[in-house]
PDB file of C-alpha atoms and ligand atoms in Angstrom:
ATOM      1  CA  MET A 139     -33.278 -13.484  20.934  1.00  0.00           C
ATOM      2  CA  PRO A 140     -36.012 -11.077  19.790  1.00  0.00           C
ATOM      3  CA  ALA A 141     -39.293 -12.374  18.364  1.00  0.00           C
ATOM      4  CA  ALA A 142     -39.305 -13.051  14.597  1.00  0.00           C
ATOM      5  CA  ALA A 143     -40.076 -10.025  12.440  1.00  0.00           C
ATOM      6  CA  GLY A 144     -42.865  -9.839   9.916  1.00  0.00           C
ATOM      7  CA  ILE A 145     -40.749 -10.886   6.951  1.00  0.00           C
ATOM      8  CA  ALA A 146     -42.273 -10.226   3.534  1.00  0.00           C
ATOM      9  CA  LYS A 147     -42.097 -12.905   0.847  1.00  0.00           C
ATOM     10  CA  GLY A 148     -40.019 -12.321  -2.277  1.00  0.00           C
ATOM     11  CA  THR A 149     -38.072  -9.508  -0.625  1.00  0.00           C
ATOM     12  CA  LEU A 150     -34.360  -8.715  -0.363  1.00  0.00           C
ATOM     13  CA  TYR A 151     -33.247  -7.212   2.958  1.00  0.00           C
ATOM     14  CA  VAL A 152     -29.915  -5.325   2.968  1.00  0.00           C
ATOM     15  CA  VAL A 153     -28.693  -5.727   6.520  1.00  0.00           C
ATOM     16  CA  GLY A 154     -25.966  -3.766   8.316  1.00  0.00           C
ATOM     17  CA  THR A 155     -23.784  -5.856  10.665  1.00  0.00           C
ATOM     18  CA  PRO A 156     -21.061  -4.903  13.200  1.00  0.00           C
ATOM     19  CA  ILE A 157     -17.641  -3.492  12.212  1.00  0.00           C
ATOM     20  CA  GLY A 158     -15.916  -5.089  15.203  1.00  0.00           C
ATOM     21  CA  ASN A 159     -17.956  -5.215  18.360  1.00  0.00           C
ATOM     22  CA  LEU A 160     -20.420  -8.068  17.907  1.00  0.00           C
ATOM     23  CA  ARG A 161     -23.063  -6.223  19.924  1.00  0.00           C
ATOM     24  CA  ASP A 162     -23.297  -3.359  17.422  1.00  0.00           C
ATOM     25  CA  ILE A 163     -26.250  -4.858  15.594  1.00  0.00           C
ATOM     26  CA  THR A 164     -29.846  -3.709  15.704  1.00  0.00           C
ATOM     27  CA  LEU A 165     -32.763  -5.661  17.116  1.00  0.00           C
ATOM     28  CA  ARG A 166     -34.381  -5.453  13.696  1.00  0.00           C
ATOM     29  CA  ALA A 167     -31.297  -6.882  11.981  1.00  0.00           C
ATOM     30  CA  LEU A 168     -31.347  -9.857  14.367  1.00  0.00           C
ATOM     31  CA  GLU A 169     -35.056 -10.369  13.722  1.00  0.00           C
ATOM     32  CA  VAL A 170     -34.556 -10.322   9.961  1.00  0.00           C
ATOM     33  CA  LEU A 171     -31.508 -12.625  10.051  1.00  0.00           C
ATOM     34  CA  SER A 172     -33.354 -15.156  12.189  1.00  0.00           C
ATOM     35  CA  ALA A 173     -36.460 -15.181  10.008  1.00  0.00           C
ATOM     36  CA  VAL A 174     -35.358 -15.007   6.333  1.00  0.00           C
ATOM     37  CA  ASP A 175     -35.199 -18.138   4.183  1.00  0.00           C
ATOM     38  CA  CYS A 176     -31.674 -17.408   2.923  1.00  0.00           C
ATOM     39  CA  ILE A 177     -28.710 -15.216   3.881  1.00  0.00           C
ATOM     40  CA  ALA A 178     -26.385 -14.064   1.089  1.00  0.00           C
ATOM     41  CA  ALA A 179     -23.018 -13.489   2.767  1.00  0.00           C
ATOM     42  CA  GLU A 180     -19.544 -12.424   1.650  1.00  0.00           C
ATOM     43  CA  HIS A 181     -17.931 -15.283   3.611  1.00  0.00           C
ATOM     44  CA  VAL A 182     -19.961 -18.222   4.871  1.00  0.00           C
ATOM     45  CA  GLN A 183     -17.765 -18.800   7.933  1.00  0.00           C
ATOM     46  CA  HIS A 184     -17.884 -15.164   8.919  1.00  0.00           C
ATOM     47  CA  ALA A 185     -21.669 -15.183   8.683  1.00  0.00           C
ATOM     48  CA  GLN A 186     -21.857 -18.384  10.735  1.00  0.00           C
ATOM     49  CA  LYS A 187     -19.777 -16.736  13.441  1.00  0.00           C
ATOM     50  CA  LEU A 188     -22.074 -13.711  13.514  1.00  0.00           C
ATOM     51  CA  LEU A 189     -25.182 -15.886  13.729  1.00  0.00           C
ATOM     52  CA  ALA A 190     -23.670 -18.158  16.366  1.00  0.00           C
ATOM     53  CA  GLY A 191     -22.637 -15.099  18.398  1.00  0.00           C
ATOM     54  CA  HIS A 192     -26.304 -14.170  18.616  1.00  0.00           C
ATOM     55  CA  THR A 193     -27.589 -17.762  18.919  1.00  0.00           C
ATOM     56  CA  LEU A 194     -29.422 -17.516  15.614  1.00  0.00           C
ATOM     57  CA  PRO A 195     -30.165 -20.556  13.430  1.00  0.00           C
ATOM     58  CA  ALA A 196     -27.473 -20.878  10.792  1.00  0.00           C
ATOM     59  CA  THR A 197     -25.844 -23.086   8.287  1.00  0.00           C
ATOM     60  CA  SER A 198     -27.984 -24.362   5.431  1.00  0.00           C
ATOM     61  CA  ARG A 199     -29.495 -20.933   4.787  1.00  0.00           C
ATOM     62  CA  ILE A 200     -26.204 -19.231   3.834  1.00  0.00           C
ATOM     63  CA  LEU A 201     -25.299 -18.573   0.193  1.00  0.00           C
ATOM     64  CA  PRO A 202     -21.899 -17.063  -0.686  1.00  0.00           C
ATOM     65  CA  LEU A 203     -21.962 -13.742  -2.517  1.00  0.00           C
ATOM     66  CA  HIS A 204     -18.599 -12.055  -3.081  1.00  0.00           C
ATOM     67  CA  GLN A 205     -16.917  -9.887  -5.705  1.00  0.00           C
ATOM     68  CA  HIS A 206     -15.965 -12.893  -7.872  1.00  0.00           C
ATOM     69  CA  ASN A 207     -19.408 -14.513  -8.081  1.00  0.00           C
ATOM     70  CA  GLU A 208     -21.849 -11.653  -7.603  1.00  0.00           C
ATOM     71  CA  GLY A 209     -23.463 -12.015 -11.045  1.00  0.00           C
ATOM     72  CA  ASN A 210     -24.139 -15.747 -10.646  1.00  0.00           C
ATOM     73  CA  ALA A 211     -25.205 -15.379  -7.038  1.00  0.00           C
ATOM     74  CA  ALA A 212     -27.606 -12.598  -8.066  1.00  0.00           C
ATOM     75  CA  GLU A 213     -29.269 -14.940 -10.580  1.00  0.00           C
ATOM     76  CA  LYS A 214     -29.751 -17.578  -7.878  1.00  0.00           C
ATOM     77  CA  ILE A 215     -31.123 -15.036  -5.444  1.00  0.00           C
ATOM     78  CA  ILE A 216     -33.571 -13.665  -8.003  1.00  0.00           C
ATOM     79  CA  GLY A 217     -34.722 -17.270  -8.542  1.00  0.00           C
ATOM     80  CA  LEU A 218     -35.340 -17.583  -4.802  1.00  0.00           C
ATOM     81  CA  LEU A 219     -37.246 -14.285  -4.696  1.00  0.00           C
ATOM     82  CA  ARG A 220     -39.344 -15.425  -7.660  1.00  0.00           C
ATOM     83  CA  SER A 221     -40.347 -18.537  -5.726  1.00  0.00           C
ATOM     84  CA  GLY A 222     -41.490 -16.361  -2.829  1.00  0.00           C
ATOM     85  CA  LYS A 223     -38.450 -16.775  -0.569  1.00  0.00           C
ATOM     86  CA  SER A 224     -37.032 -13.933   1.523  1.00  0.00           C
ATOM     87  CA  VAL A 225     -33.301 -13.174   1.386  1.00  0.00           C
ATOM     88  CA  ALA A 226     -30.988 -11.072   3.609  1.00  0.00           C
ATOM     89  CA  LEU A 227     -27.752  -9.657   2.218  1.00  0.00           C
ATOM     90  CA  ILE A 228     -24.842  -9.113   4.614  1.00  0.00           C
ATOM     91  CA  SER A 229     -21.135  -8.406   4.159  1.00  0.00           C
ATOM     92  CA  ASP A 230     -18.211  -9.231   6.431  1.00  0.00           C
ATOM     93  CA  ALA A 231     -18.513  -5.916   8.228  1.00  0.00           C
ATOM     94  CA  GLY A 232     -20.753  -2.872   8.238  1.00  0.00           C
ATOM     95  CA  THR A 233     -23.139  -1.959   5.474  1.00  0.00           C
ATOM     96  CA  PRO A 234     -23.272  -4.099   2.316  1.00  0.00           C
ATOM     97  CA  ALA A 235     -22.561  -2.369  -1.009  1.00  0.00           C
ATOM     98  CA  ILE A 236     -20.391   0.302   0.683  1.00  0.00           C
ATOM     99  CA  SER A 237     -16.873  -0.628  -0.544  1.00  0.00           C
ATOM    100  CA  ASP A 238     -18.269  -4.147  -0.330  1.00  0.00           C
ATOM    101  CA  PRO A 239     -20.166  -6.502  -2.660  1.00  0.00           C
ATOM    102  CA  GLY A 240     -23.919  -6.108  -2.965  1.00  0.00           C
ATOM    103  CA  ALA A 241     -24.581  -3.124  -5.243  1.00  0.00           C
ATOM    104  CA  LEU A 242     -24.901  -5.312  -8.348  1.00  0.00           C
ATOM    105  CA  LEU A 243     -27.295  -7.673  -6.587  1.00  0.00           C
ATOM    106  CA  VAL A 244     -29.463  -4.780  -5.417  1.00  0.00           C
ATOM    107  CA  GLN A 245     -29.491  -3.281  -8.917  1.00  0.00           C
ATOM    108  CA  GLN A 246     -30.519  -6.564 -10.508  1.00  0.00           C
ATOM    109  CA  VAL A 247     -33.190  -7.326  -7.906  1.00  0.00           C
ATOM    110  CA  LEU A 248     -34.709  -3.866  -8.427  1.00  0.00           C
ATOM    111  CA  ALA A 249     -34.571  -4.354 -12.190  1.00  0.00           C
ATOM    112  CA  GLN A 250     -36.728  -7.460 -11.728  1.00  0.00           C
ATOM    113  CA  HIS A 251     -39.181  -5.407  -9.648  1.00  0.00           C
ATOM    114  CA  PHE A 252     -38.668  -7.227  -6.357  1.00  0.00           C
ATOM    115  CA  PRO A 253     -38.700  -5.080  -3.207  1.00  0.00           C
ATOM    116  CA  VAL A 254     -35.390  -4.169  -1.549  1.00  0.00           C
ATOM    117  CA  VAL A 255     -35.594  -3.200   2.132  1.00  0.00           C
ATOM    118  CA  PRO A 256     -32.637  -1.589   3.923  1.00  0.00           C
ATOM    119  CA  VAL A 257     -32.024  -2.605   7.535  1.00  0.00           C
ATOM    120  CA  PRO A 258     -29.460  -0.006   8.625  1.00  0.00           C
ATOM    121  CA  GLY A 259     -26.522  -0.692  10.882  1.00  0.00           C
ATOM    122  CA  ALA A 260     -22.885   0.233  11.389  1.00  0.00           C
ATOM    123  CA  SER A 261     -20.639   1.679   8.703  1.00  0.00           C
ATOM    124  CA  ALA A 262     -16.973   2.412   9.390  1.00  0.00           C
ATOM    125  CA  ALA A 263     -17.038   5.749   7.528  1.00  0.00           C
ATOM    126  CA  LEU A 264     -19.923   7.222   9.522  1.00  0.00           C
ATOM    127  CA  CYS A 265     -18.639   5.760  12.763  1.00  0.00           C
ATOM    128  CA  ALA A 266     -15.276   7.502  12.164  1.00  0.00           C
ATOM    129  CA  LEU A 267     -16.878  10.797  11.148  1.00  0.00           C
ATOM    130  CA  SER A 268     -19.128  10.867  14.187  1.00  0.00           C
ATOM    131  CA  ALA A 269     -16.224  10.639  16.641  1.00  0.00           C
ATOM    132  CA  SER A 270     -13.597  12.617  14.730  1.00  0.00           C
ATOM    133  CA  GLY A 271     -14.429  16.085  16.010  1.00  0.00           C
ATOM    134  CA  LEU A 272     -13.940  17.423  12.485  1.00  0.00           C
ATOM    135  CA  ILE A 273     -16.480  20.060  11.536  1.00  0.00           C
ATOM    136  CA  ALA A 274     -17.627  20.595   7.968  1.00  0.00           C
ATOM    137  CA  PRO A 275     -20.931  21.031   6.155  1.00  0.00           C
ATOM    138  CA  HIS A 276     -20.079  18.212   3.751  1.00  0.00           C
ATOM    139  CA  PHE A 277     -18.078  15.031   3.510  1.00  0.00           C
ATOM    140  CA  PHE A 278     -16.928  13.149   0.430  1.00  0.00           C
ATOM    141  CA  PHE A 279     -16.704   9.377   0.766  1.00  0.00           C
ATOM    142  CA  TYR A 280     -14.022   7.987  -1.539  1.00  0.00           C
ATOM    143  CA  GLY A 281     -13.442   4.472  -0.129  1.00  0.00           C
ATOM    144  CA  PHE A 282     -10.218   2.714  -1.157  1.00  0.00           C
ATOM    145  CA  LEU A 283      -7.575   4.651  -3.105  1.00  0.00           C
ATOM    146  CA  PRO A 284      -5.706   2.818  -5.898  1.00  0.00           C
ATOM    147  CA  ALA A 285      -2.923   0.469  -4.797  1.00  0.00           C
ATOM    148  CA  LYS A 286      -0.250   2.036  -7.031  1.00  0.00           C
ATOM    149  CA  SER A 287       1.349   5.289  -5.934  1.00  0.00           C
ATOM    150  CA  GLY A 288       1.189   7.135  -9.288  1.00  0.00           C
ATOM    151  CA  GLU A 289      -2.482   6.416  -9.746  1.00  0.00           C
ATOM    152  CA  ARG A 290      -3.173   7.176  -6.091  1.00  0.00           C
ATOM    153  CA  GLN A 291      -1.492  10.578  -6.403  1.00  0.00           C
ATOM    154  CA  ARG A 292      -3.572  11.370  -9.495  1.00  0.00           C
ATOM    155  CA  LYS A 293      -6.817  10.527  -7.678  1.00  0.00           C
ATOM    156  CA  LEU A 294      -5.750  12.631  -4.693  1.00  0.00           C
ATOM    157  CA  ALA A 295      -4.933  15.560  -6.989  1.00  0.00           C
ATOM    158  CA  GLY A 296      -8.458  15.314  -8.382  1.00  0.00           C
ATOM    159  CA  LEU A 297      -9.892  15.559  -4.862  1.00  0.00           C
ATOM    160  CA  LYS A 298      -7.667  18.422  -3.771  1.00  0.00           C
ATOM    161  CA  THR A 299     -10.092  21.191  -4.689  1.00  0.00           C
ATOM    162  CA  LEU A 300     -12.962  19.791  -2.602  1.00  0.00           C
ATOM    163  CA  TYR A 301     -11.833  22.298   0.014  1.00  0.00           C
ATOM    164  CA  ALA A 302     -15.117  22.430   1.947  1.00  0.00           C
ATOM    165  CA  CYS A 303     -15.404  18.680   2.417  1.00  0.00           C
ATOM    166  CA  ILE A 304     -14.013  16.164   4.843  1.00  0.00           C
ATOM    167  CA  LEU A 305     -12.477  13.488   2.580  1.00  0.00           C
ATOM    168  CA  VAL A 306     -13.117   9.935   3.764  1.00  0.00           C
ATOM    169  CA  PHE A 307     -10.934   6.971   2.775  1.00  0.00           C
ATOM    170  CA  TYR A 308     -10.655   3.321   3.701  1.00  0.00           C
ATOM    171  CA  GLU A 309      -7.131   1.952   3.793  1.00  0.00           C
ATOM    172  CA  ALA A 310      -5.432  -1.389   4.388  1.00  0.00           C
ATOM    173  CA  PRO A 311      -2.678  -1.577   7.048  1.00  0.00           C
ATOM    174  CA  HIS A 312       0.058  -2.636   4.597  1.00  0.00           C
ATOM    175  CA  ARG A 313      -0.502   0.520   2.533  1.00  0.00           C
ATOM    176  CA  ILE A 314      -1.107   3.021   5.302  1.00  0.00           C
ATOM    177  CA  LEU A 315       2.398   4.536   5.292  1.00  0.00           C
ATOM    178  CA  GLU A 316       2.686   4.944   1.527  1.00  0.00           C
ATOM    179  CA  SER A 317      -0.841   6.334   1.199  1.00  0.00           C
ATOM    180  CA  VAL A 318      -0.185   8.920   3.878  1.00  0.00           C
ATOM    181  CA  ALA A 319       3.115   9.845   2.189  1.00  0.00           C
ATOM    182  CA  ASP A 320       1.200  10.445  -1.068  1.00  0.00           C
ATOM    183  CA  MET A 321      -1.353  12.567   0.774  1.00  0.00           C
ATOM    184  CA  VAL A 322       1.443  14.762   2.132  1.00  0.00           C
ATOM    185  CA  ALA A 323       3.002  15.022  -1.336  1.00  0.00           C
ATOM    186  CA  VAL A 324      -0.238  16.007  -3.075  1.00  0.00           C
ATOM    187  CA  LEU A 325      -2.260  17.839  -0.421  1.00  0.00           C
ATOM    188  CA  GLY A 326       0.542  19.470   1.561  1.00  0.00           C
ATOM    189  CA  ALA A 327       1.752  19.134   5.128  1.00  0.00           C
ATOM    190  CA  THR A 328      -0.695  21.420   6.900  1.00  0.00           C
ATOM    191  CA  ARG A 329      -4.043  19.765   6.227  1.00  0.00           C
ATOM    192  CA  GLU A 330      -5.281  17.774   9.239  1.00  0.00           C
ATOM    193  CA  ILE A 331      -5.745  14.017   9.131  1.00  0.00           C
ATOM    194  CA  THR A 332      -7.717  11.831  11.523  1.00  0.00           C
ATOM    195  CA  PHE A 333      -6.747   8.173  11.882  1.00  0.00           C
ATOM    196  CA  ALA A 334      -9.769   6.152  13.005  1.00  0.00           C
ATOM    197  CA  ARG A 335      -8.291   2.747  13.678  1.00  0.00           C
ATOM    198  CA  GLU A 336      -9.860  -0.487  14.939  1.00  0.00           C
ATOM    199  CA  LEU A 337     -13.170   1.222  15.639  1.00  0.00           C
ATOM    200  CA  THR A 338     -15.372  -0.504  18.222  1.00  0.00           C
ATOM    201  CA  LYS A 339     -12.547  -2.972  18.949  1.00  0.00           C
ATOM    202  CA  LEU A 340     -10.055  -3.429  21.785  1.00  0.00           C
ATOM    203  CA  PHE A 341      -7.345  -1.192  20.305  1.00  0.00           C
ATOM    204  CA  GLU A 342      -9.617   1.535  19.008  1.00  0.00           C
ATOM    205  CA  THR A 343      -7.578   4.681  18.308  1.00  0.00           C
ATOM    206  CA  ILE A 344      -8.771   8.041  17.057  1.00  0.00           C
ATOM    207  CA  HIS A 345      -5.913  10.448  16.475  1.00  0.00           C
ATOM    208  CA  THR A 346      -5.783  13.798  14.660  1.00  0.00           C
ATOM    209  CA  CYS A 347      -2.611  15.595  13.561  1.00  0.00           C
ATOM    210  CA  ALA A 348      -1.229  17.639  10.674  1.00  0.00           C
ATOM    211  CA  LEU A 349      -0.517  15.553   7.563  1.00  0.00           C
ATOM    212  CA  GLY A 350       3.148  16.517   7.824  1.00  0.00           C
ATOM    213  CA  GLU A 351       3.353  14.918  11.294  1.00  0.00           C
ATOM    214  CA  ALA A 352       1.416  11.801  10.319  1.00  0.00           C
ATOM    215  CA  PRO A 353       4.307   9.620   9.005  1.00  0.00           C
ATOM    216  CA  ASP A 354       6.259  10.139  12.256  1.00  0.00           C
ATOM    217  CA  TRP A 355       3.187   9.413  14.357  1.00  0.00           C
ATOM    218  CA  LEU A 356       2.574   6.161  12.480  1.00  0.00           C
ATOM    219  CA  GLN A 357       6.199   5.081  12.773  1.00  0.00           C
ATOM    220  CA  ALA A 358       6.588   5.961  16.447  1.00  0.00           C
ATOM    221  CA  ASP A 359       4.825   2.703  17.377  1.00  0.00           C
ATOM    222  CA  GLU A 360       4.419  -0.277  15.003  1.00  0.00           C
ATOM    223  CA  ASN A 361       1.011  -1.029  16.464  1.00  0.00           C
ATOM    224  CA  ARG A 362      -0.258   2.234  15.005  1.00  0.00           C
ATOM    225  CA  GLN A 363       0.113   0.730  11.524  1.00  0.00           C
ATOM    226  CA  ARG A 364      -1.895  -2.388  12.379  1.00  0.00           C
ATOM    227  CA  GLY A 365      -5.585  -3.149  11.993  1.00  0.00           C
ATOM    228  CA  GLU A 366      -8.338  -1.467  10.010  1.00  0.00           C
ATOM    229  CA  PHE A 367      -8.333   2.229   9.173  1.00  0.00           C
ATOM    230  CA  VAL A 368     -10.627   5.008   8.153  1.00  0.00           C
ATOM    231  CA  LEU A 369      -8.669   8.126   7.157  1.00  0.00           C
ATOM    232  CA  LEU A 370     -10.386  11.494   7.335  1.00  0.00           C
ATOM    233  CA  LEU A 371      -8.869  14.623   5.834  1.00  0.00           C
ATOM    234  CA  ALA A 372     -10.157  17.866   7.311  1.00  0.00           C
ATOM    235  CA  PRO A 373     -11.436  20.651   5.049  1.00  0.00           C
ATOM    236  CA  ALA A 374      -8.793  23.098   3.850  1.00  0.00           C
ATOM    237  CA  GLU A 375      -8.673  26.838   3.261  1.00  0.00           C
ATOM    238  CA  GLU A 376      -9.389  27.632  -0.356  1.00  0.00           C
ATOM    239  CA  PRO A 377      -6.407  29.543  -1.756  1.00  0.00           C
ATOM    240  CA  ASP A 378      -7.333  33.149  -2.431  1.00  0.00           C
ATOM    241  CA  GLN A 379      -6.878  33.596  -6.164  1.00  0.00           C
ATOM    242  CA  GLU A 380      -9.689  35.943  -7.050  1.00  0.00           C
ATOM    243  CA  ASP A 381      -7.427  38.945  -7.380  1.00  0.00           C
ATOM    244  CA  ILE A 382      -5.283  37.352 -10.094  1.00  0.00           C
ATOM    245  CA  SER A 383      -6.315  38.855 -13.414  1.00  0.00           C
ATOM    246  CA  PRO A 384      -7.497  36.560 -16.234  1.00  0.00           C
ATOM    247  CA  GLN A 385      -4.562  37.827 -18.305  1.00  0.00           C
ATOM    248  CA  ALA A 386      -2.056  36.744 -15.638  1.00  0.00           C
ATOM    249  CA  VAL A 387      -3.747  33.349 -15.342  1.00  0.00           C
ATOM    250  CA  HIS A 388      -3.450  32.968 -19.118  1.00  0.00           C
ATOM    251  CA  THR A 389       0.222  34.018 -19.183  1.00  0.00           C
ATOM    252  CA  LEU A 390       0.959  31.645 -16.336  1.00  0.00           C
ATOM    253  CA  SER A 391      -0.642  28.646 -18.017  1.00  0.00           C
ATOM    254  CA  VAL A 392       1.241  29.336 -21.285  1.00  0.00           C
ATOM    255  CA  LEU A 393       4.606  29.635 -19.483  1.00  0.00           C
ATOM    256  CA  GLN A 394       3.826  26.663 -17.297  1.00  0.00           C
ATOM    257  CA  ARG A 395       3.724  24.434 -20.343  1.00  0.00           C
ATOM    258  CA  GLU A 396       7.387  25.199 -21.076  1.00  0.00           C
ATOM    259  CA  LEU A 397       8.972  26.086 -17.717  1.00  0.00           C
ATOM    260  CA  PRO A 398       9.280  24.759 -14.177  1.00  0.00           C
ATOM    261  CA  LEU A 399       6.560  26.096 -11.844  1.00  0.00           C
ATOM    262  CA  LYS A 400       8.748  28.497  -9.924  1.00  0.00           C
ATOM    263  CA  GLN A 401      10.176  30.090 -13.047  1.00  0.00           C
ATOM    264  CA  ALA A 402       6.758  30.342 -14.706  1.00  0.00           C
ATOM    265  CA  ALA A 403       5.376  32.129 -11.632  1.00  0.00           C
ATOM    266  CA  GLN A 404       8.414  34.440 -11.427  1.00  0.00           C
ATOM    267  CA  LEU A 405       8.233  35.434 -15.096  1.00  0.00           C
ATOM    268  CA  THR A 406       4.460  35.944 -14.980  1.00  0.00           C
ATOM    269  CA  ALA A 407       4.933  38.200 -11.959  1.00  0.00           C
ATOM    270  CA  GLU A 408       7.491  40.266 -13.876  1.00  0.00           C
ATOM    271  CA  ILE A 409       5.302  40.510 -16.979  1.00  0.00           C
ATOM    272  CA  THR A 410       2.019  41.281 -15.232  1.00  0.00           C
ATOM    273  CA  GLY A 411       3.163  42.917 -11.997  1.00  0.00           C
ATOM    274  CA  GLU A 412       1.058  40.528  -9.921  1.00  0.00           C
ATOM    275  CA  SER A 413       2.098  38.723  -6.735  1.00  0.00           C
ATOM    276  CA  ARG A 414       4.664  35.988  -7.362  1.00  0.00           C
ATOM    277  CA  LYS A 415       3.440  34.084  -4.282  1.00  0.00           C
ATOM    278  CA  LYS A 416      -0.166  33.991  -5.463  1.00  0.00           C
ATOM    279  CA  LEU A 417       0.913  33.041  -8.956  1.00  0.00           C
ATOM    280  CA  TYR A 418       3.009  30.201  -7.596  1.00  0.00           C
ATOM    281  CA  ALA A 419       0.045  28.889  -5.569  1.00  0.00           C
ATOM    282  CA  ARG A 420      -2.090  29.109  -8.670  1.00  0.00           C
ATOM    283  CA  ALA A 421       0.568  27.286 -10.720  1.00  0.00           C
ATOM    284  CA  LEU A 422       0.559  24.455  -8.166  1.00  0.00           C
ATOM    285  CA  GLU A 423      -3.219  24.212  -8.460  1.00  0.00           C
ATOM    286  CA  GLN A 424      -3.079  24.101 -12.234  1.00  0.00           C
ATOM    287  CA  LYS A 425      -0.425  21.399 -12.152  1.00  0.00           C
ATOM    288  CA  THR A 426      -2.606  19.065 -10.094  1.00  0.00           C
ATOM    289  CA  GLU A 427      -5.647  19.798 -12.282  1.00  0.00           C
ATOM    290  CA  ILE A 428      -3.738  18.727 -15.426  1.00  0.00           C
TER     291      ILE A 428
HETATM  292  N1  SAM B 755     -18.990  -2.068   4.205  1.00  0.00           N
HETATM  293  C1  SAM B 755     -18.092  -1.643   5.232  1.00  0.00           C
HETATM  294  C2  SAM B 755     -18.679  -0.403   5.896  1.00  0.00           C
HETATM  295  O1  SAM B 755     -19.864  -0.173   5.802  1.00  0.00           O
HETATM  296  O2  SAM B 755     -17.950   0.309   6.559  1.00  0.00           O
HETATM  297  C3  SAM B 755     -16.708  -1.413   4.701  1.00  0.00           C
HETATM  298  C4  SAM B 755     -16.082  -2.641   4.125  1.00  0.00           C
HETATM  299  S1  SAM B 755     -14.505  -2.385   3.448  1.00  0.00           S
HETATM  300  C5  SAM B 755     -14.238  -3.893   2.580  1.00  0.00           C
HETATM  301  C6  SAM B 755     -13.453  -2.651   4.803  1.00  0.00           C
HETATM  302  C7  SAM B 755     -12.717  -1.380   5.201  1.00  0.00           C
HETATM  303  O3  SAM B 755     -13.549  -0.599   6.047  1.00  0.00           O
HETATM  304  C8  SAM B 755     -11.464  -1.642   6.000  1.00  0.00           C
HETATM  305  O4  SAM B 755     -10.345  -1.896   5.158  1.00  0.00           O
HETATM  306  C9  SAM B 755     -11.298  -0.358   6.756  1.00  0.00           C
HETATM  307  O5  SAM B 755     -10.744   0.634   5.926  1.00  0.00           O
HETATM  308  C10 SAM B 755     -12.768   0.007   7.052  1.00  0.00           C
HETATM  309  N2  SAM B 755     -13.162  -0.586   8.346  1.00  0.00           N
HETATM  310  C11 SAM B 755     -13.969  -1.643   8.551  1.00  0.00           C
HETATM  311  N3  SAM B 755     -14.093  -1.889   9.871  1.00  0.00           N
HETATM  312  C12 SAM B 755     -13.340  -0.964  10.503  1.00  0.00           C
HETATM  313  C13 SAM B 755     -13.042  -0.690  11.863  1.00  0.00           C
HETATM  314  N4  SAM B 755     -13.532  -1.435  12.839  1.00  0.00           N
HETATM  315  N5  SAM B 755     -12.227   0.365  12.144  1.00  0.00           N
HETATM  316  C14 SAM B 755     -11.724   1.134  11.172  1.00  0.00           C
HETATM  317  N6  SAM B 755     -11.963   0.915   9.873  1.00  0.00           N
HETATM  318  C15 SAM B 755     -12.759  -0.121   9.541  1.00  0.00           C
END
């Protein structure tokens, strides 16, 4: 075990922990966890396991902080900081406050003018991105999509025009098939998807295919639907719409209110003389923006 770090009094440390492989933790994180007065953890047992795995002193220092008690736990922690104690915040996996509890605590601690010190570590999203082979100047981290299909499709439609970005999602195994089906329905079959499954664990899988092939790939082997997932959607070509005149765009949106997409595009093409194909693509865009 490394020597104890110089821990500052009245300070909250936000500590990244492993996302699977117990050894993916920094020397500094171990130092902080061994030296702080209290560890705020999403699940006490999980934290005990992490500490025991690194032969760190445990039990009485752990205080539960999860999504159902974060406000109360934050009050307690601020009390501890006020009395000069040091506190580390950890979640079950990866970086606290990233699709995990902790953001409210950090906000409230800062509001009371106590120092907050990040101790960086693993995060599933960055781990997946780094090994995906996808190339893009930007990525957009979304986290978990809604559980219900209609709402999920609406959120996906809102993300559709982020063409230059890799889109990053977390997903639970019991929803993986239906989420992917919604992605195909909203974003089309050609966009590439990377499944980053069970990262840093025994059955780690990183697989990229076209969205249209993804349901078959998942169903070809039940094990592919098990475990923890990061889903990455590759950037997409922005549809070329610049050469559609503003008048055609206007006609299209008026007709689209009354007619099915195909018919609206066809009629607009006849009225304006512009390409029916481009108008149809534009109509699809407008539909998802609505
Ligand atoms: N705070 C964590 C982080 O920094 O990555 C994320 C916590 S969130 C509650 C848990 C989700 O992260 C899982 O449902 C899964 O989508 C993703 N995840 C966590 N560990 C993973 C792993 N080893 N492989 C793939 N995805 C993982």
